[in-house]
PDB file of C-alpha atoms in Angstrom:
ATOM      1  CA  ASN A   1      76.331 -71.691-114.425  1.00  0.00           C
ATOM      2  CA  ALA A   2      76.860 -69.320-117.335  1.00  0.00           C
ATOM      3  CA  GLY A   3      73.528 -67.465-117.255  1.00  0.00           C
ATOM      4  CA  VAL A   4      73.658 -64.458-119.789  1.00  0.00           C
ATOM      5  CA  THR A   5      76.956 -64.021-121.650  1.00  0.00           C
ATOM      6  CA  GLN A   6      77.762 -61.023-123.415  1.00  0.00           C
ATOM      7  CA  THR A   7      80.768 -60.449-125.903  1.00  0.00           C
ATOM      8  CA  PRO A   8      82.786 -58.350-126.504  1.00  0.00           C
ATOM      9  CA  LYS A   9      83.147 -56.555-122.882  1.00  0.00           C
ATOM     10  CA  PHE A  10      84.718 -53.440-124.540  1.00  0.00           C
ATOM     11  CA  GLN A  11      84.627 -52.103-128.083  1.00  0.00           C
ATOM     12  CA  VAL A  12      85.791 -48.912-129.864  1.00  0.00           C
ATOM     13  CA  LEU A  13      84.261 -48.233-133.202  1.00  0.00           C
ATOM     14  CA  LYS A  14      84.714 -45.308-135.608  1.00  0.00           C
ATOM     15  CA  THR A  15      81.691 -43.348-136.836  1.00  0.00           C
ATOM     16  CA  GLY A  16      79.951 -45.153-139.681  1.00  0.00           C
ATOM     17  CA  GLN A  17      81.245 -48.639-138.767  1.00  0.00           C
ATOM     18  CA  SER A  18      79.022 -51.600-138.119  1.00  0.00           C
ATOM     19  CA  MET A  19      79.230 -54.327-135.581  1.00  0.00           C
ATOM     20  CA  THR A  20      77.240 -56.926-133.669  1.00  0.00           C
ATOM     21  CA  LEU A  21      76.964 -57.461-129.990  1.00  0.00           C
ATOM     22  CA  GLN A  22      76.600 -60.903-128.944  1.00  0.00           C
ATOM     23  CA  CYS A  23      74.298 -62.276-126.332  1.00  0.00           C
ATOM     24  CA  ALA A  24      73.750 -65.842-125.191  1.00  0.00           C
ATOM     25  CA  GLN A  25      71.718 -67.454-122.303  1.00  0.00           C
ATOM     26  CA  ASP A  26      71.540 -70.927-121.085  1.00  0.00           C
ATOM     27  CA  MET A  27      68.445 -70.700-119.004  1.00  0.00           C
ATOM     28  CA  ASN A  28      65.921 -71.362-121.752  1.00  0.00           C
ATOM     29  CA  HIS A  29      64.331 -68.233-121.206  1.00  0.00           C
ATOM     30  CA  GLU A  30      61.711 -67.100-123.662  1.00  0.00           C
ATOM     31  CA  TYR A  31      62.304 -63.378-123.145  1.00  0.00           C
ATOM     32  CA  MET A  32      65.411 -61.653-124.234  1.00  0.00           C
ATOM     33  CA  SER A  33      66.129 -57.839-124.202  1.00  0.00           C
ATOM     34  CA  TRP A  34      68.585 -55.270-125.079  1.00  0.00           C
ATOM     35  CA  TYR A  35      69.087 -52.167-122.895  1.00  0.00           C
ATOM     36  CA  ARG A  36      71.439 -49.202-122.877  1.00  0.00           C
ATOM     37  CA  GLN A  37      72.756 -47.457-119.988  1.00  0.00           C
ATOM     38  CA  ASP A  38      73.606 -43.778-119.946  1.00  0.00           C
ATOM     39  CA  PRO A  39      74.461 -41.706-116.956  1.00  0.00           C
ATOM     40  CA  GLY A  40      71.322 -40.231-115.079  1.00  0.00           C
ATOM     41  CA  MET A  41      69.016 -42.135-117.267  1.00  0.00           C
ATOM     42  CA  GLY A  42      68.718 -45.717-115.855  1.00  0.00           C
ATOM     43  CA  LEU A  43      68.362 -48.434-118.318  1.00  0.00           C
ATOM     44  CA  ARG A  44      66.395 -47.929-121.469  1.00  0.00           C
ATOM     45  CA  LEU A  45      64.875 -50.752-123.581  1.00  0.00           C
ATOM     46  CA  ILE A  46      66.156 -50.911-127.258  1.00  0.00           C
ATOM     47  CA  HIS A  47      64.752 -54.171-128.552  1.00  0.00           C
ATOM     48  CA  TYR A  48      63.025 -57.315-127.076  1.00  0.00           C
ATOM     49  CA  SER A  49      62.023 -60.586-128.077  1.00  0.00           C
ATOM     50  CA  VAL A  50      59.327 -62.796-126.673  1.00  0.00           C
ATOM     51  CA  GLY A  51      60.704 -66.106-128.401  1.00  0.00           C
ATOM     52  CA  ALA A  52      62.613 -67.328-131.521  1.00  0.00           C
ATOM     53  CA  GLY A  53      61.516 -65.573-134.478  1.00  0.00           C
ATOM     54  CA  ILE A  54      59.611 -62.817-132.743  1.00  0.00           C
ATOM     55  CA  THR A  55      61.206 -59.401-131.984  1.00  0.00           C
ATOM     56  CA  ASP A  56      59.834 -55.715-131.275  1.00  0.00           C
ATOM     57  CA  GLN A  57      60.910 -52.346-130.670  1.00  0.00           C
ATOM     58  CA  GLY A  58      61.586 -50.882-127.292  1.00  0.00           C
ATOM     59  CA  GLU A  59      61.811 -46.941-126.477  1.00  0.00           C
ATOM     60  CA  VAL A  60      65.107 -46.265-128.225  1.00  0.00           C
ATOM     61  CA  PRO A  61      65.408 -48.567-131.163  1.00  0.00           C
ATOM     62  CA  ASN A  62      66.740 -46.268-133.943  1.00  0.00           C
ATOM     63  CA  GLY A  63      70.135 -47.377-135.324  1.00  0.00           C
ATOM     64  CA  TYR A  64      69.907 -50.872-133.916  1.00  0.00           C
ATOM     65  CA  ASN A  65      68.693 -54.154-135.353  1.00  0.00           C
ATOM     66  CA  VAL A  66      67.961 -57.563-133.808  1.00  0.00           C
ATOM     67  CA  SER A  67      66.973 -60.932-134.865  1.00  0.00           C
ATOM     68  CA  ARG A  68      66.291 -64.172-132.918  1.00  0.00           C
ATOM     69  CA  SER A  69      66.811 -67.345-134.699  1.00  0.00           C
ATOM     70  CA  THR A  70      67.366 -69.626-131.575  1.00  0.00           C
ATOM     71  CA  THR A  71      65.925 -69.366-127.954  1.00  0.00           C
ATOM     72  CA  GLU A  72      69.627 -69.060-126.701  1.00  0.00           C
ATOM     73  CA  ASP A  73      70.897 -66.128-128.805  1.00  0.00           C
ATOM     74  CA  PHE A  74      69.917 -62.559-129.356  1.00  0.00           C
ATOM     75  CA  PRO A  75      72.528 -60.425-131.201  1.00  0.00           C
ATOM     76  CA  LEU A  76      72.359 -56.602-131.303  1.00  0.00           C
ATOM     77  CA  ARG A  77      73.527 -55.016-134.511  1.00  0.00           C
ATOM     78  CA  LEU A  78      74.678 -51.384-134.976  1.00  0.00           C
ATOM     79  CA  LEU A  79      74.177 -50.562-138.600  1.00  0.00           C
ATOM     80  CA  SER A  80      76.202 -47.434-138.803  1.00  0.00           C
ATOM     81  CA  ALA A  81      77.609 -46.574-135.603  1.00  0.00           C
ATOM     82  CA  ALA A  82      77.311 -42.794-134.296  1.00  0.00           C
ATOM     83  CA  PRO A  83      78.787 -40.903-131.241  1.00  0.00           C
ATOM     84  CA  SER A  84      75.367 -40.880-129.648  1.00  0.00           C
ATOM     85  CA  GLN A  85      75.567 -44.710-129.400  1.00  0.00           C
ATOM     86  CA  THR A  86      78.374 -44.556-127.114  1.00  0.00           C
ATOM     87  CA  SER A  87      77.009 -46.304-124.121  1.00  0.00           C
ATOM     88  CA  VAL A  88      77.046 -49.398-122.024  1.00  0.00           C
ATOM     89  CA  TYR A  89      74.805 -52.128-123.285  1.00  0.00           C
ATOM     90  CA  PHE A  90      73.153 -54.839-121.272  1.00  0.00           C
ATOM     91  CA  CYS A  91      71.556 -58.034-122.441  1.00  0.00           C
ATOM     92  CA  ALA A  92      68.857 -59.611-120.149  1.00  0.00           C
ATOM     93  CA  SER A  93      66.680 -62.773-120.186  1.00  0.00           C
ATOM     94  CA  ARG A  94      63.756 -63.842-118.218  1.00  0.00           C
ATOM     95  CA  THR A  95      60.572 -65.970-118.183  1.00  0.00           C
ATOM     96  CA  PRO A  96      57.453 -64.542-119.496  1.00  0.00           C
ATOM     97  CA  SER A  97      55.715 -64.178-116.151  1.00  0.00           C
ATOM     98  CA  GLU A  98      55.483 -60.567-114.942  1.00  0.00           C
ATOM     99  CA  ASN A  99      56.563 -61.433-111.614  1.00  0.00           C
ATOM    100  CA  THR A 100      59.914 -62.961-112.527  1.00  0.00           C
ATOM    101  CA  GLU A 101      63.251 -61.230-112.322  1.00  0.00           C
ATOM    102  CA  ALA A 102      65.634 -60.505-115.271  1.00  0.00           C
ATOM    103  CA  PHE A 103      68.974 -61.834-115.344  1.00  0.00           C
ATOM    104  CA  PHE A 104      71.660 -59.630-116.814  1.00  0.00           C
ATOM    105  CA  GLY A 105      74.888 -59.972-118.679  1.00  0.00           C
ATOM    106  CA  GLN A 106      78.055 -58.321-117.542  1.00  0.00           C
ATOM    107  CA  GLY A 107      77.727 -55.415-120.219  1.00  0.00           C
ATOM    108  CA  THR A 108      79.566 -54.241-123.186  1.00  0.00           C
ATOM    109  CA  ARG A 109      81.143 -50.733-122.965  1.00  0.00           C
ATOM    110  CA  LEU A 110      80.990 -49.224-126.431  1.00  0.00           C
ATOM    111  CA  THR A 111      82.792 -45.992-127.488  1.00  0.00           C
ATOM    112  CA  VAL A 112      82.108 -44.440-130.989  1.00  0.00           C
ATOM    113  CA  VAL A 113      84.701 -42.047-131.970  1.00  0.00           C
TER     114      VAL A 113
ATOM    115  CA  ALA B   1      51.351 -45.890-117.907  1.00  0.00           C
ATOM    116  CA  GLN B   2      53.629 -47.531-115.745  1.00  0.00           C
ATOM    117  CA  SER B   3      56.699 -45.470-114.246  1.00  0.00           C
ATOM    118  CA  VAL B   4      58.930 -45.440-111.538  1.00  0.00           C
ATOM    119  CA  THR B   5      60.775 -42.463-109.844  1.00  0.00           C
ATOM    120  CA  GLN B   6      63.896 -42.631-107.653  1.00  0.00           C
ATOM    121  CA  LEU B   7      63.766 -39.600-105.531  1.00  0.00           C
ATOM    122  CA  ASP B   8      67.491 -39.192-104.809  1.00  0.00           C
ATOM    123  CA  SER B   9      70.104 -39.493-107.502  1.00  0.00           C
ATOM    124  CA  HIS B  10      72.960 -39.704-104.833  1.00  0.00           C
ATOM    125  CA  VAL B  11      72.833 -40.786-101.214  1.00  0.00           C
ATOM    126  CA  SER B  12      75.660 -40.396 -98.782  1.00  0.00           C
ATOM    127  CA  VAL B  13      75.940 -42.309 -95.301  1.00  0.00           C
ATOM    128  CA  SER B  14      78.455 -43.114 -92.870  1.00  0.00           C
ATOM    129  CA  GLU B  15      79.430 -46.845 -92.344  1.00  0.00           C
ATOM    130  CA  GLY B  16      77.188 -48.422 -89.528  1.00  0.00           C
ATOM    131  CA  THR B  17      74.151 -45.854 -90.130  1.00  0.00           C
ATOM    132  CA  PRO B  18      70.943 -46.756 -91.751  1.00  0.00           C
ATOM    133  CA  VAL B  19      70.349 -46.677 -95.458  1.00  0.00           C
ATOM    134  CA  LEU B  20      67.015 -45.348 -97.089  1.00  0.00           C
ATOM    135  CA  LEU B  21      66.860 -45.341-100.934  1.00  0.00           C
ATOM    136  CA  ARG B  22      63.398 -44.015-101.985  1.00  0.00           C
ATOM    137  CA  CYS B  23      61.155 -45.250-104.896  1.00  0.00           C
ATOM    138  CA  ASN B  24      57.675 -44.145-105.901  1.00  0.00           C
ATOM    139  CA  TYR B  25      55.890 -46.101-108.713  1.00  0.00           C
ATOM    140  CA  SER B  26      53.029 -45.212-110.932  1.00  0.00           C
ATOM    141  CA  SER B  27      50.817 -48.171-112.054  1.00  0.00           C
ATOM    142  CA  SER B  28      47.236 -48.887-113.044  1.00  0.00           C
ATOM    143  CA  TYR B  29      47.167 -52.008-111.180  1.00  0.00           C
ATOM    144  CA  SER B  30      49.059 -53.797-108.398  1.00  0.00           C
ATOM    145  CA  PRO B  31      52.659 -54.131-109.960  1.00  0.00           C
ATOM    146  CA  SER B  32      55.632 -56.401-109.616  1.00  0.00           C
ATOM    147  CA  LEU B  33      58.509 -54.305-108.365  1.00  0.00           C
ATOM    148  CA  PHE B  34      62.305 -55.056-108.026  1.00  0.00           C
ATOM    149  CA  TRP B  35      65.348 -53.514-106.548  1.00  0.00           C
ATOM    150  CA  TYR B  36      68.632 -54.256-108.362  1.00  0.00           C
ATOM    151  CA  VAL B  37      72.281 -53.231-107.396  1.00  0.00           C
ATOM    152  CA  GLN B  38      75.102 -52.485-109.812  1.00  0.00           C
ATOM    153  CA  HIS B  39      78.673 -52.350-108.408  1.00  0.00           C
ATOM    154  CA  PRO B  40      81.238 -50.403-110.315  1.00  0.00           C
ATOM    155  CA  ASN B  41      81.815 -52.040-114.020  1.00  0.00           C
ATOM    156  CA  LYS B  42      79.676 -54.819-113.114  1.00  0.00           C
ATOM    157  CA  GLY B  43      76.246 -56.138-114.455  1.00  0.00           C
ATOM    158  CA  LEU B  44      72.806 -55.939-112.397  1.00  0.00           C
ATOM    159  CA  GLN B  45      72.227 -58.149-109.509  1.00  0.00           C
ATOM    160  CA  LEU B  46      68.600 -58.676-108.002  1.00  0.00           C
ATOM    161  CA  LEU B  47      68.444 -57.422-104.404  1.00  0.00           C
ATOM    162  CA  LEU B  48      64.657 -58.184-103.737  1.00  0.00           C
ATOM    163  CA  LYS B  49      61.402 -58.238-105.447  1.00  0.00           C
ATOM    164  CA  TYR B  50      57.706 -57.765-104.546  1.00  0.00           C
ATOM    165  CA  THR B  51      55.067 -59.937-106.285  1.00  0.00           C
ATOM    166  CA  SER B  52      51.829 -59.314-104.246  1.00  0.00           C
ATOM    167  CA  ALA B  53      52.628 -61.530-101.274  1.00  0.00           C
ATOM    168  CA  ALA B  54      54.068 -59.991 -98.210  1.00  0.00           C
ATOM    169  CA  THR B  55      54.417 -56.359 -98.287  1.00  0.00           C
ATOM    170  CA  LEU B  56      57.759 -56.333 -96.371  1.00  0.00           C
ATOM    171  CA  VAL B  57      60.238 -57.988 -98.597  1.00  0.00           C
ATOM    172  CA  LYS B  58      63.704 -59.264 -97.544  1.00  0.00           C
ATOM    173  CA  GLY B  59      66.550 -59.289 -99.880  1.00  0.00           C
ATOM    174  CA  ILE B  60      70.180 -60.199 -99.944  1.00  0.00           C
ATOM    175  CA  ASN B  61      72.750 -58.442 -97.820  1.00  0.00           C
ATOM    176  CA  GLY B  62      70.507 -57.441 -95.067  1.00  0.00           C
ATOM    177  CA  PHE B  63      68.383 -55.118 -97.499  1.00  0.00           C
ATOM    178  CA  GLU B  64      64.553 -54.979 -97.308  1.00  0.00           C
ATOM    179  CA  ALA B  65      61.880 -52.958 -98.845  1.00  0.00           C
ATOM    180  CA  GLU B  66      58.317 -52.174 -97.877  1.00  0.00           C
ATOM    181  CA  PHE B  67      55.374 -52.043-100.458  1.00  0.00           C
ATOM    182  CA  LYS B  68      52.908 -49.228 -99.457  1.00  0.00           C
ATOM    183  CA  LYS B  69      50.148 -49.186-101.901  1.00  0.00           C
ATOM    184  CA  SER B  70      48.442 -46.040-100.227  1.00  0.00           C
ATOM    185  CA  GLU B  71      51.801 -44.196-100.791  1.00  0.00           C
ATOM    186  CA  THR B  72      52.799 -45.822-104.163  1.00  0.00           C
ATOM    187  CA  SER B  73      56.151 -46.474-102.668  1.00  0.00           C
ATOM    188  CA  PHE B  74      58.722 -49.181-102.467  1.00  0.00           C
ATOM    189  CA  HIS B  75      61.644 -47.651-100.481  1.00  0.00           C
ATOM    190  CA  LEU B  76      64.659 -49.793 -99.879  1.00  0.00           C
ATOM    191  CA  THR B  77      66.317 -49.819 -96.271  1.00  0.00           C
ATOM    192  CA  LYS B  78      69.164 -51.453 -94.492  1.00  0.00           C
ATOM    193  CA  PRO B  79      69.697 -50.972 -90.872  1.00  0.00           C
ATOM    194  CA  SER B  80      73.621 -50.409 -91.161  1.00  0.00           C
ATOM    195  CA  ALA B  81      75.578 -49.575 -94.099  1.00  0.00           C
ATOM    196  CA  HIS B  82      78.756 -51.472 -95.002  1.00  0.00           C
ATOM    197  CA  MET B  83      81.490 -50.081 -97.277  1.00  0.00           C
ATOM    198  CA  SER B  84      80.714 -52.908 -99.786  1.00  0.00           C
ATOM    199  CA  ASP B  85      77.153 -51.546-100.231  1.00  0.00           C
ATOM    200  CA  ALA B  86      78.637 -48.629-102.277  1.00  0.00           C
ATOM    201  CA  ALA B  87      77.008 -49.073-105.546  1.00  0.00           C
ATOM    202  CA  GLU B  88      74.277 -47.855-107.913  1.00  0.00           C
ATOM    203  CA  TYR B  89      70.732 -49.056-106.966  1.00  0.00           C
ATOM    204  CA  PHE B  90      67.767 -49.319-109.399  1.00  0.00           C
ATOM    205  CA  CYS B  91      64.076 -49.546-108.650  1.00  0.00           C
ATOM    206  CA  VAL B  92      62.180 -51.378-111.459  1.00  0.00           C
ATOM    207  CA  VAL B  93      58.559 -51.924-112.168  1.00  0.00           C
ATOM    208  CA  SER B  94      57.324 -54.796-114.240  1.00  0.00           C
ATOM    209  CA  PHE B  95      54.003 -54.420-116.351  1.00  0.00           C
ATOM    210  CA  TYR B  96      52.259 -56.465-118.901  1.00  0.00           C
ATOM    211  CA  THR B  97      51.460 -54.643-122.149  1.00  0.00           C
ATOM    212  CA  GLY B  98      48.902 -57.085-123.372  1.00  0.00           C
ATOM    213  CA  THR B  99      51.677 -58.817-125.769  1.00  0.00           C
ATOM    214  CA  ALA B 100      54.624 -59.019-123.541  1.00  0.00           C
ATOM    215  CA  SER B 101      55.858 -58.346-119.925  1.00  0.00           C
ATOM    216  CA  LYS B 102      58.232 -55.376-119.810  1.00  0.00           C
ATOM    217  CA  LEU B 103      60.564 -53.687-117.123  1.00  0.00           C
ATOM    218  CA  THR B 104      60.748 -50.115-116.642  1.00  0.00           C
ATOM    219  CA  PHE B 105      63.926 -48.591-114.689  1.00  0.00           C
ATOM    220  CA  GLY B 106      64.147 -45.816-112.532  1.00  0.00           C
ATOM    221  CA  THR B 107      67.154 -43.421-113.148  1.00  0.00           C
ATOM    222  CA  GLY B 108      69.115 -44.922-110.324  1.00  0.00           C
ATOM    223  CA  THR B 109      70.529 -43.897-106.832  1.00  0.00           C
ATOM    224  CA  ARG B 110      74.172 -43.826-106.325  1.00  0.00           C
ATOM    225  CA  LEU B 111      75.037 -44.794-102.582  1.00  0.00           C
ATOM    226  CA  GLN B 112      78.270 -43.521-101.137  1.00  0.00           C
ATOM    227  CA  VAL B 113      79.350 -45.067 -97.895  1.00  0.00           C
ATOM    228  CA  THR B 114      81.877 -43.009 -95.859  1.00  0.00           C
ATOM    229  CA  LEU B 115      84.146 -44.043 -92.928  1.00  0.00           C
TER     230      LEU B 115
END
């Protein structure tokens, strides 16, 4: 059971570089989300999608871009990396019901130097 | 607006003693609430969830939580701590915005278990 798979696990970028964090789920969940985790701040929502072709911004969307062309995949793009984007990134998926839990990937630790 | 407050950023207990991690929520209606655990350098794992059924919810690894509407609380407890319980714990509220269901996370409580 793969669940939610994120790649890469670790990444170091130079300021100004771009990259894509990959996320795939095999549970046929409609909802997918990206969060960033910073010390003392919990997880904050970057972008989310309620289905293929539909995305929306969360609370910290600046500097990130997403698309959802299939149910399974939800990549997160950093357009021009900045040191403030150094963080641990988590992808999650769930069904649309308010009562259901989210399933998380193992995370991507990103350092921008 | 929905929000969740974890009252302690760090809790330290001795092995074999009870664990109490506190969470208060704010919601305009009866929410769905979750507790997740994150072990070092790992992803988040669901411990338990409350979805308006029984107010006392049992989870994995001996943890349980009680939903108290009058106190707007959802505290996590375990009768006897084990070294393997050392981790970060997140209280989470789920709410519906009108277009989508979203999760709001607390800032986390780091549980330290000592011998």
